Coordinates of C-alpha atoms in Angstrom, one line a residue:
Chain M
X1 CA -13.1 7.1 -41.4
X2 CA -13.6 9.2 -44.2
X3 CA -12.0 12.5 -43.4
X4 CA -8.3 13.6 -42.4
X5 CA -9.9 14.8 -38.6
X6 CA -11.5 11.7 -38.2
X7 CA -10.9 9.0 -35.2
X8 CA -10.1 5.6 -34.9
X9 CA -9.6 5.5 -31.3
X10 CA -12.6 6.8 -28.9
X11 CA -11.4 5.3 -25.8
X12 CA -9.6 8.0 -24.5
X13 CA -12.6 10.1 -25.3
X14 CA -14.8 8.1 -23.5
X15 CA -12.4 7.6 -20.3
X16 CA -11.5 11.4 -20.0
X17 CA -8.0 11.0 -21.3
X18 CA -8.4 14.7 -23.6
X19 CA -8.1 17.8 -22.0
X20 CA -11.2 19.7 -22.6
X21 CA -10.0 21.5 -25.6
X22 CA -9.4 18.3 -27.9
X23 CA -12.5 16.8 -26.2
X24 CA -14.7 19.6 -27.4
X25 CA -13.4 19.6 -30.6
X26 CA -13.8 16.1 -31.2
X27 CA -17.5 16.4 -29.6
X28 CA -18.0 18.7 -32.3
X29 CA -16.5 16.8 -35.3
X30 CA -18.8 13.7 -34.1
X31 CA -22.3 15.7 -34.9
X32 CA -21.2 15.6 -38.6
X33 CA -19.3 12.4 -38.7
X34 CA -21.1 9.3 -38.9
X35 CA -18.1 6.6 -39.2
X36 CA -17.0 8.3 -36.1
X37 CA -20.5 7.6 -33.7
X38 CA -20.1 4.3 -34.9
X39 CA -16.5 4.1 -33.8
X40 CA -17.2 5.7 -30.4
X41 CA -21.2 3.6 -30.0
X42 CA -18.1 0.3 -30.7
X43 CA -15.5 1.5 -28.1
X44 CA -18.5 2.8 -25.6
X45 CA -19.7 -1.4 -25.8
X46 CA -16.1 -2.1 -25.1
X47 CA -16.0 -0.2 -22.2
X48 CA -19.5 -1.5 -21.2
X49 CA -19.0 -5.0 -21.4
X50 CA -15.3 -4.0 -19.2
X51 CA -17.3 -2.9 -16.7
X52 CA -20.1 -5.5 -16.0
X53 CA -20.1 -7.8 -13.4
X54 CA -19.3 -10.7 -13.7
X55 CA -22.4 -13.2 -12.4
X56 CA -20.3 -16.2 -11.1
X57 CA -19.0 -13.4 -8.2
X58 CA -21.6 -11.0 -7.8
X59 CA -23.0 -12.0 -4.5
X60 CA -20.0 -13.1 -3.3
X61 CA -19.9 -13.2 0.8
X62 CA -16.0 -13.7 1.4
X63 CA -16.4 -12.7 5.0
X64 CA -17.3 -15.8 6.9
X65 CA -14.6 -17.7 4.8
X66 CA -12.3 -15.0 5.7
X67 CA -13.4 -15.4 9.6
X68 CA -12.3 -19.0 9.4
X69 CA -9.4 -18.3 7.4
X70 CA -8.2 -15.5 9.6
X71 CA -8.2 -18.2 12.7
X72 CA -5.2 -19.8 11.3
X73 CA -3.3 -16.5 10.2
X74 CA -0.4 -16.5 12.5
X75 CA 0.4 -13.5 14.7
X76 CA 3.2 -11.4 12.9
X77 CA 4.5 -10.2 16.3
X78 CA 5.2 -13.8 17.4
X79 CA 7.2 -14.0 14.5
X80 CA 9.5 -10.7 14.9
X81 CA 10.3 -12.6 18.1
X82 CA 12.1 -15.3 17.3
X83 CA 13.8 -13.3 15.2
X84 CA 14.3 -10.8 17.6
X85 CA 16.1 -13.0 20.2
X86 CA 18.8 -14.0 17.2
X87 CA 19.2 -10.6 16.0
X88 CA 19.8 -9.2 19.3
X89 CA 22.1 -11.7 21.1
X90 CA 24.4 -10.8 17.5
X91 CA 23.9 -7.1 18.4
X92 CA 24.4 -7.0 22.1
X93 CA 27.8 -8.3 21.8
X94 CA 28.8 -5.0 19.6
X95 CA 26.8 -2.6 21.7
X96 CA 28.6 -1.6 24.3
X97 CA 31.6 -0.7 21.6
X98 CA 29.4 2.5 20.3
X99 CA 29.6 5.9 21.8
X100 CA 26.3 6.7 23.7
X101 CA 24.5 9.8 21.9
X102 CA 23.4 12.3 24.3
X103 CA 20.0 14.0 23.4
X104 CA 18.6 17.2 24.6
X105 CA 15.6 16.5 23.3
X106 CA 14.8 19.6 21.0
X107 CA 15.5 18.4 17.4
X108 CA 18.2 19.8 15.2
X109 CA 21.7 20.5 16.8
X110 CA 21.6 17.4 18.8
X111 CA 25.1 16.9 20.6
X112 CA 26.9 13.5 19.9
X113 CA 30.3 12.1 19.6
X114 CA 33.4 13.1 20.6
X115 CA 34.5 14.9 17.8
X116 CA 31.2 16.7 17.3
X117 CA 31.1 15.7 13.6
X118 CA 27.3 14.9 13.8
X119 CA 26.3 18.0 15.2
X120 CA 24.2 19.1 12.2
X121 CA 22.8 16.0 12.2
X122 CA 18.8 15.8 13.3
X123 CA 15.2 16.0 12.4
X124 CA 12.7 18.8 13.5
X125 CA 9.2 18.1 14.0
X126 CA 6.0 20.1 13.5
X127 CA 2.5 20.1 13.6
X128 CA 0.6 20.4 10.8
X129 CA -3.5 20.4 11.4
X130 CA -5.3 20.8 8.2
X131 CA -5.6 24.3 7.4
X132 CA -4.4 25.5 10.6
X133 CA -0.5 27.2 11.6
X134 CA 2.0 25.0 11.3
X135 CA 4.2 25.2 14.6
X136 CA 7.5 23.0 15.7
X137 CA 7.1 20.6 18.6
X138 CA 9.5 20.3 21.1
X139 CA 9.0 17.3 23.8
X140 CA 5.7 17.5 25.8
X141 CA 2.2 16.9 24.8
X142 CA 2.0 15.9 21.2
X143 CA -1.5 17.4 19.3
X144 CA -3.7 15.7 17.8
X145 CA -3.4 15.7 13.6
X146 CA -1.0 15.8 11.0
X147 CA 3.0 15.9 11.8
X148 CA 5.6 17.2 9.3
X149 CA 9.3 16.4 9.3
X150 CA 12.3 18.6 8.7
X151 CA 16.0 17.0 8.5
X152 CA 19.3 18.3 8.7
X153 CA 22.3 16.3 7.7
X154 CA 25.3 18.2 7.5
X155 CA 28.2 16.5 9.4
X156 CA 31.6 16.4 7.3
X157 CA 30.6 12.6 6.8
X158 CA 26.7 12.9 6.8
X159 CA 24.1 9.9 6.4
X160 CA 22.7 8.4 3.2
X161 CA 19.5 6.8 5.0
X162 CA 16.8 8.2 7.3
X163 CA 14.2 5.9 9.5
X164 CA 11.6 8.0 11.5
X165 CA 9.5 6.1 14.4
X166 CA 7.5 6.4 17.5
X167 CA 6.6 3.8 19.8
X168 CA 3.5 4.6 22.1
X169 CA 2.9 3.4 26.0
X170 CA 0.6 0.3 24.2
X171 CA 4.1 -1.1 23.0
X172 CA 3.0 -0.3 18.8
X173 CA 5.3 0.7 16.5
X174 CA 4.4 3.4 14.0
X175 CA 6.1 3.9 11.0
X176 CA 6.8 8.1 9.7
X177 CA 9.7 7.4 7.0
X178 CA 9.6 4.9 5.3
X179 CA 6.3 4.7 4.2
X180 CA 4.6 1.1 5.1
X181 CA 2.1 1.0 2.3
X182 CA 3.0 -2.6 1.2
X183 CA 1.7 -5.9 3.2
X184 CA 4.0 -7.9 2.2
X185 CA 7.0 -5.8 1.9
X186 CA 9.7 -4.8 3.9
X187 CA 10.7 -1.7 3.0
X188 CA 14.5 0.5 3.6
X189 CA 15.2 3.5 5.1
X190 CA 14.4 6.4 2.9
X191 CA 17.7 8.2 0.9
X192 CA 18.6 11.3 2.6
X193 CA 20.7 14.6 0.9
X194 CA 23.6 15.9 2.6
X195 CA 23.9 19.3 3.5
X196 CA 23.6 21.5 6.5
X197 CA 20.4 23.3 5.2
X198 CA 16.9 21.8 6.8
X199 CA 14.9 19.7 4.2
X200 CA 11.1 18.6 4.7
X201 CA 10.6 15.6 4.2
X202 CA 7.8 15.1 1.6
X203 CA 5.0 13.9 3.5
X204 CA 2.3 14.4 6.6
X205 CA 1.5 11.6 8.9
X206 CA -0.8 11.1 11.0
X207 CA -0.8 8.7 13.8
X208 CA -3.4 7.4 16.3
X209 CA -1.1 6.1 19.0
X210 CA -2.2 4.7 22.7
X211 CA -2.8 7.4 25.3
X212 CA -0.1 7.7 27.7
X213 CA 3.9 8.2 26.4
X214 CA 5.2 7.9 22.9
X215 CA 8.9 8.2 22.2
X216 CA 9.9 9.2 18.7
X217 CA 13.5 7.8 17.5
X218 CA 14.9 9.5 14.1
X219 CA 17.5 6.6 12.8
X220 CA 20.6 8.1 10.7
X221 CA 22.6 5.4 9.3
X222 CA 25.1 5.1 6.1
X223 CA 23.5 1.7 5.3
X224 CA 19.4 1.5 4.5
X225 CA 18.0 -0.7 7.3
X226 CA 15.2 -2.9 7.0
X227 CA 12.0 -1.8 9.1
X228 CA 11.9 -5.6 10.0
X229 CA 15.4 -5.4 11.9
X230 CA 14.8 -1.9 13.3
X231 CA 11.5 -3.5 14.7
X232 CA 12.7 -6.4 16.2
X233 CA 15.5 -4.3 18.0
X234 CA 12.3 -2.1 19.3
X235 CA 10.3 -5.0 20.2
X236 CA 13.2 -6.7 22.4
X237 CA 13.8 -3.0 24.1
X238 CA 10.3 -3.6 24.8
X239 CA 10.2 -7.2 26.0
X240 CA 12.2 -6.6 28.6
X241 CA 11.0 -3.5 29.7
X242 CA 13.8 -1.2 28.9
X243 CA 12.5 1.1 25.6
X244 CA 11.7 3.9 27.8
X245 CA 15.3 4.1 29.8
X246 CA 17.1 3.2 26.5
X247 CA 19.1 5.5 25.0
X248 CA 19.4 4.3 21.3
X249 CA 19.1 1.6 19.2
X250 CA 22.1 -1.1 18.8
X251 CA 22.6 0.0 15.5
X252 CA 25.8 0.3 14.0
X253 CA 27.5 3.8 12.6
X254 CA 24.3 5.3 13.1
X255 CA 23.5 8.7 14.7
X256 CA 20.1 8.7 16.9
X257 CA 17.6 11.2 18.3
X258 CA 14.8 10.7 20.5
X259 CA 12.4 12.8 21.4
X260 CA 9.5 12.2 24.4
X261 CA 5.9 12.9 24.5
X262 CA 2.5 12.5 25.6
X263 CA -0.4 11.8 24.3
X264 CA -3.6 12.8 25.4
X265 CA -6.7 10.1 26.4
Chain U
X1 CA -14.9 7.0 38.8
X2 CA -16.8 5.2 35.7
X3 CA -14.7 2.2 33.1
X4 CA -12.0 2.8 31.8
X5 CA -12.6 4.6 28.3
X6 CA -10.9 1.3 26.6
X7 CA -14.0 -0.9 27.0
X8 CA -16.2 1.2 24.6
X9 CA -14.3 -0.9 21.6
X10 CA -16.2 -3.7 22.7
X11 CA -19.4 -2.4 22.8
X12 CA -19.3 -0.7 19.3
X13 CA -21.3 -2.0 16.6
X14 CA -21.9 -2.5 13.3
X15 CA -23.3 0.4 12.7
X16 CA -20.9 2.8 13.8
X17 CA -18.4 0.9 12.2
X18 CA -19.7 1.5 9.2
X19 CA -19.1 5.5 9.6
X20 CA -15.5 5.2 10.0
X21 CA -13.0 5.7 7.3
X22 CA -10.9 3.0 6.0
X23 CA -8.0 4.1 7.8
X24 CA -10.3 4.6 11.5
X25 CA -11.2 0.6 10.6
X26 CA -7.7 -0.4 10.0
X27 CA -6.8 1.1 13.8
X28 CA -9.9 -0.2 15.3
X29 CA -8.6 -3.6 14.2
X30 CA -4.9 -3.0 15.4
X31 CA -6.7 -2.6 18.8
X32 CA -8.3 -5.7 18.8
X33 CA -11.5 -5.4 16.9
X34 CA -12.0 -8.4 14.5
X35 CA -15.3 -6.6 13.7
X36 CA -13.7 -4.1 11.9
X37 CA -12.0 -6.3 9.3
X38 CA -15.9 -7.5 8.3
X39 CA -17.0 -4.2 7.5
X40 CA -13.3 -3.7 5.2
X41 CA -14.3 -6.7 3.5
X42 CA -18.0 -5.7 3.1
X43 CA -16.7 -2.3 1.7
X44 CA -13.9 -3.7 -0.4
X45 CA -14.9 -7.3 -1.4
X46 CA -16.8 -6.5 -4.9
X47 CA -13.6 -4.4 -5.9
X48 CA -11.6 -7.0 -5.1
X49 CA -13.2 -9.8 -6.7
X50 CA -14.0 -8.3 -9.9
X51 CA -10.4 -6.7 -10.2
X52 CA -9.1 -10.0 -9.9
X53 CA -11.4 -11.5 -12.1
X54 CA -10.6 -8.9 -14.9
X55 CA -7.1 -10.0 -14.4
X56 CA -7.2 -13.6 -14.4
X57 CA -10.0 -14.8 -16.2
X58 CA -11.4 -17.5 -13.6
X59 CA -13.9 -16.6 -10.7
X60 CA -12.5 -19.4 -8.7
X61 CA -8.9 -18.1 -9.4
X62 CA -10.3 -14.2 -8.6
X63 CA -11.6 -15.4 -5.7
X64 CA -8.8 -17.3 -4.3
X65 CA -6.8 -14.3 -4.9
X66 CA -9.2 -11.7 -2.8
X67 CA -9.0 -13.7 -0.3
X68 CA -5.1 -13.7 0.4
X69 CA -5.2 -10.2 -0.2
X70 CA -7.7 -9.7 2.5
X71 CA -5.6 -12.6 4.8
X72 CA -2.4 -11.1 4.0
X73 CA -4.0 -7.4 4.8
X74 CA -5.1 -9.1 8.4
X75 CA -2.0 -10.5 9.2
X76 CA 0.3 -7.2 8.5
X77 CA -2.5 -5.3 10.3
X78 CA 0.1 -3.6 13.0
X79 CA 2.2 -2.3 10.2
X80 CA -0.5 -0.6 8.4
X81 CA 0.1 3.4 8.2
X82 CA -2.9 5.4 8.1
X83 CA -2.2 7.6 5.5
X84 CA -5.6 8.0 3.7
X85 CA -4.7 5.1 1.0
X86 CA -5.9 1.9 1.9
X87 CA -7.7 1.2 -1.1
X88 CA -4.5 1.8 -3.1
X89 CA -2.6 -0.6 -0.3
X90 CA -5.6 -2.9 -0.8
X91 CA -5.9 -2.9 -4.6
X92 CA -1.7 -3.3 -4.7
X93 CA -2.0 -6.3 -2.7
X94 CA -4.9 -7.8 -5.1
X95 CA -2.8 -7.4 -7.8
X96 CA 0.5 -9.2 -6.5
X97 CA -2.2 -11.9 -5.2
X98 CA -3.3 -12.0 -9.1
X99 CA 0.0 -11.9 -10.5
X100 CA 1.1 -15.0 -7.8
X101 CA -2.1 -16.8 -9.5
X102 CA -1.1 -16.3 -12.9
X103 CA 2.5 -17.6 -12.1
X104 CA 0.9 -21.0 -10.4
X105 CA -0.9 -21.6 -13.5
X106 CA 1.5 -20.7 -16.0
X107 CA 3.2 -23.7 -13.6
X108 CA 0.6 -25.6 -14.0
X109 CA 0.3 -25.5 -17.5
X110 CA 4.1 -26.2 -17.9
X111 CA 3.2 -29.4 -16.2
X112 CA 0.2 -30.3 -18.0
X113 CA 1.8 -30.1 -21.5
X114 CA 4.9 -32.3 -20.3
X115 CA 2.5 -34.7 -18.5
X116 CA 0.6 -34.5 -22.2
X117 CA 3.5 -35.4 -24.2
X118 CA 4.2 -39.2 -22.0
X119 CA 2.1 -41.4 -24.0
X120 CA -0.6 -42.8 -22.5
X121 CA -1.7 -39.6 -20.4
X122 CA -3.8 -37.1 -21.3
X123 CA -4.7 -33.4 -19.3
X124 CA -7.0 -30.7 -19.9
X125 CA -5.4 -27.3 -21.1
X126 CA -6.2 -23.8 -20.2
X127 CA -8.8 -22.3 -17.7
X128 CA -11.9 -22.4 -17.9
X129 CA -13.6 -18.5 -18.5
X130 CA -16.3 -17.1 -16.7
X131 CA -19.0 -14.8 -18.2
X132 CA -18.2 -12.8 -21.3
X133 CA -15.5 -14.9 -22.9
X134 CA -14.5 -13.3 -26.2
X135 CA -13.3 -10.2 -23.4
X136 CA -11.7 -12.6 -21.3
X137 CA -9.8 -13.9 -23.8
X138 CA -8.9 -11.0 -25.7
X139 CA -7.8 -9.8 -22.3
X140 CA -5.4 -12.5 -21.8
X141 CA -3.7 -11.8 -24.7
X142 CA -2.7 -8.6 -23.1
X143 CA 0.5 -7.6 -21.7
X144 CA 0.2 -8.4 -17.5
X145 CA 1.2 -4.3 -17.1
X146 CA -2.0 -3.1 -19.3
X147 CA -4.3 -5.9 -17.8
X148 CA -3.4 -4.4 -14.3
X149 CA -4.3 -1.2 -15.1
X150 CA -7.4 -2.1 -17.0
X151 CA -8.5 -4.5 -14.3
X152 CA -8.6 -2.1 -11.6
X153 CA -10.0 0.7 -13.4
X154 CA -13.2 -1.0 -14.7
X155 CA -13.2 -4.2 -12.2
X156 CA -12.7 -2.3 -9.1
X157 CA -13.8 1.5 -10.7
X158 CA -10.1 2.8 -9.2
X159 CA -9.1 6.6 -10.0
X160 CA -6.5 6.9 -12.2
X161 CA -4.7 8.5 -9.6
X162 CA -5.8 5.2 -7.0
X163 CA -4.6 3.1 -10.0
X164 CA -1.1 5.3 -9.8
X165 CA -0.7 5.0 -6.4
X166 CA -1.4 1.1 -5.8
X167 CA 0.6 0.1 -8.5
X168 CA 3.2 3.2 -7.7
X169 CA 3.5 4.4 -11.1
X170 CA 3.5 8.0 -12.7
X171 CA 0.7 9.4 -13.5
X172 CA 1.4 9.7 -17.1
X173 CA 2.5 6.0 -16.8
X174 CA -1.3 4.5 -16.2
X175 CA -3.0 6.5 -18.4
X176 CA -0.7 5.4 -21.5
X177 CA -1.2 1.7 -20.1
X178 CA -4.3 2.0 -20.3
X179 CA -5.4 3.2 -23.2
X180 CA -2.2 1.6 -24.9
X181 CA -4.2 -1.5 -23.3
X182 CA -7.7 -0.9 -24.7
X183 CA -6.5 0.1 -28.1
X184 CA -4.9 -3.4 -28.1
X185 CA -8.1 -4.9 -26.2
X186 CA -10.2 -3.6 -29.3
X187 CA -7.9 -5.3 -31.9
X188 CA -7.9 -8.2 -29.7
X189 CA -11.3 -8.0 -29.6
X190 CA -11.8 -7.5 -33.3
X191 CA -10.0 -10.6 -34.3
X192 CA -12.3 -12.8 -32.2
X193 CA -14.4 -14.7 -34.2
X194 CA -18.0 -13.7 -33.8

């Protein structure tokens, strides 16, 4: 490097880390530079030799391994039911001590306890196709692409924490909020603001449930819950045939809104 | 009346599996269509390996690694979201896979050099490197936070914004990891004898 414009450092150069303004001008400075080609013909063999293959895993065929492998995986469901039995004998015993939520079914504005306190407490829900009208749903046939998600949480004691799922006629749970992007994770209902004004939530789903009826429960609770114990609460509903005549969830301090559909073949 | 439209999964094959999206696979596979996690791994296995080979060093290590990532995919397959992402879901899970490796063999090593110190016993050190070893071992001396974001951007050829995703990060935050990372790969590189 012989001049004060002069670079040591071509990688970010090379890997389009410059906006096109400093990019040009360094383009320009290298056609009269020749300690900087060399530095960018070093950095470019860098990047090179980062990017070859590496022979010993080339042709590498993991699939039948993974067939036999895949043999022995246990089934996660028969897991969630052993812990679903425990969970739920604990939860049974507190159930009947909630207040029953009564749902009309329409999103925001939902009716509950006694006191009325959570009456600014719900979720909307839209569909969203790509580049089409955005429109909310109400119960009934659900269309096919993306759905959006509006909250409102503006009871004098409102929620911290927000769960949305839907359960379709095949028994499958599909996850909204929170986002189940990690295999081996368990993630927490998402945060929620308080406040009586409707907030989207910052993402579109889309599902692919089973054809036939898919029930859509919005969890508000002032403790995150884990989508492990919210699913084994759903899968015992399930079980024993009760998940489309329940009500809610046996979840504590929580506020709950279901809403029905269909889904088209 | 004709079959019910269910008993057209089991007739599909290979090749229209191979038109469907990542997420259209990860589905077909919820529904019972084993098929569908050959053609993931088809798609996804060179990634995979080489990402995990940039980050550990050792093909039988990178290997070992792809595969639980693949296993660990399979057995979570009915909480999968379809969200457009699964290569970021994918490379995420590589990564922790890698990162469990490296853990084992820092283990390992711990072991070996206590087994080395009782007279009378002696114990190979290290791993063995694969391929271009002056890079391997220049990349070893990295921090594991630059190394991740090197080894998927050049082993599996991840976006920036894939790398930011799977390894849910800013933006901002992979790009000065990595070329923080190659900067310090160079010098690494530099100080290797020849």
């Amino acid at each position: 490097m012989t001049r004060p414009d002069c670079h040591d450092d071509w990688m970010p150069y090379l890997e389009g880390g410059l906006d096109p303004e400093t990019r040009d001008a360094w383009t320009a400075h290298l056609q009269s530079c020749p300690a900087c080609a060399g530095c960018l013909e070093r950095d470019r063999q860098i990047l090179e030799r980062l990017r070859r293959v590496e022979p010993a895993l080339a042709d590498k065929d993991l699939r039948m391994t993974l067939r036999a492998r895949r043999a022995e995986a246990a089934d996660p469901v028969r897991r969630n039911w052993l812990w679903a039995a425990a969970v739920f004998a604990a939860a049974a015993g507190l159930a009947g001590l909630w207040a029953a939520g009564f749902w009309d079914g329409s999103g925001i504005g939902v009716k509950s306890g006694p006191d009325g306190d959570e009456r600014w407490t719900g979720i909307r829900v839209f569909s969203a196709p790509a580049g089409g009208e955005v429109f909310p749903l109400a119960s009934g046939p659900l269309p096919a692409g993306d759905l959006a998600f509006t909250y409102t949480n503006g009871s004098p004691r409102p929620f911290s924490h927000l769960m949305i799922l839907a359960v379709d006629e095949a028994g499958r749970i599909h996850w909204f909020f929170p986002a189940f992007l990690d295999a081996a994770g368990d993630p927490e209902s998402i945060p929620i603001a308080a406040g009586r004004e409707e907030r989207e939530l910052p993402e579109r789903v889309r599902i692919h449930p089973a054809p036939g009826r898919l029930r859509l429960l919005a969890l508000f609770t002032r403790t995150p819950q884990r989508i492990s114990q919210v699913e084994a609460l759903v899968r015992d509903l399930t079980a024993r045939g009760r998940w489309w005549q329940a009500d809610r969830l046996p979840v504590p301090d929580s506020h709950q809104q279901i809403l029905d559909f269909t889904v088209a073949p | 009346m004709g079959e019910p439209a269910a008993s057209a999964l089991s007739v599909r094959t290979a090749e229209d599996l191979d038109q469907l999206s990542d997420d259209a696979l990860m589905l077909r596979l919820r529904e019972g269509c084993p098929e569908a996690f050959d053609e993931l791994v088809r798609r996804h296995q060179r990634g995979a390996l080489q990402a995990a080979f940039r980050f550990l060093g050792c093909a039988a290590e990178a290997e070992d690694a792809a595969q639980n990532a693949f296993l660990n995919i399979y057995r979570r397959r009915d909480r999968y979201q379809a969200r457009g992402c699964f290569r970021a879901y994918l490379f995420r899970v590589v990564v922790n896979e890698a990162r469990a490796k490296l853990r084992q063999r820092r283990r390992q090593q711990a072991t070996l050099r206590r087994l080395e110190e009782e007279p009378g016993t002696t114990a190979a050190q290290g791993v063995e490197a694969a391929g271009d070893e002056p890079l391997q071992r220049a990349l070893s001396r990295l921090p594991v936070r630059q190394r991740a974001v090197i080894a998927l951007r050049f082993g599996a050829d991840l976006p920036l914004q894939d790398i930011a995703r799977a390894l849910r990060l800013p933006l901002g935050t992979v790009k000065s990891r990595l070329f923080g990372g190659l900067q310090n790969l160079r010098r690494e590189i530099q100080g290797e004898p020849a």
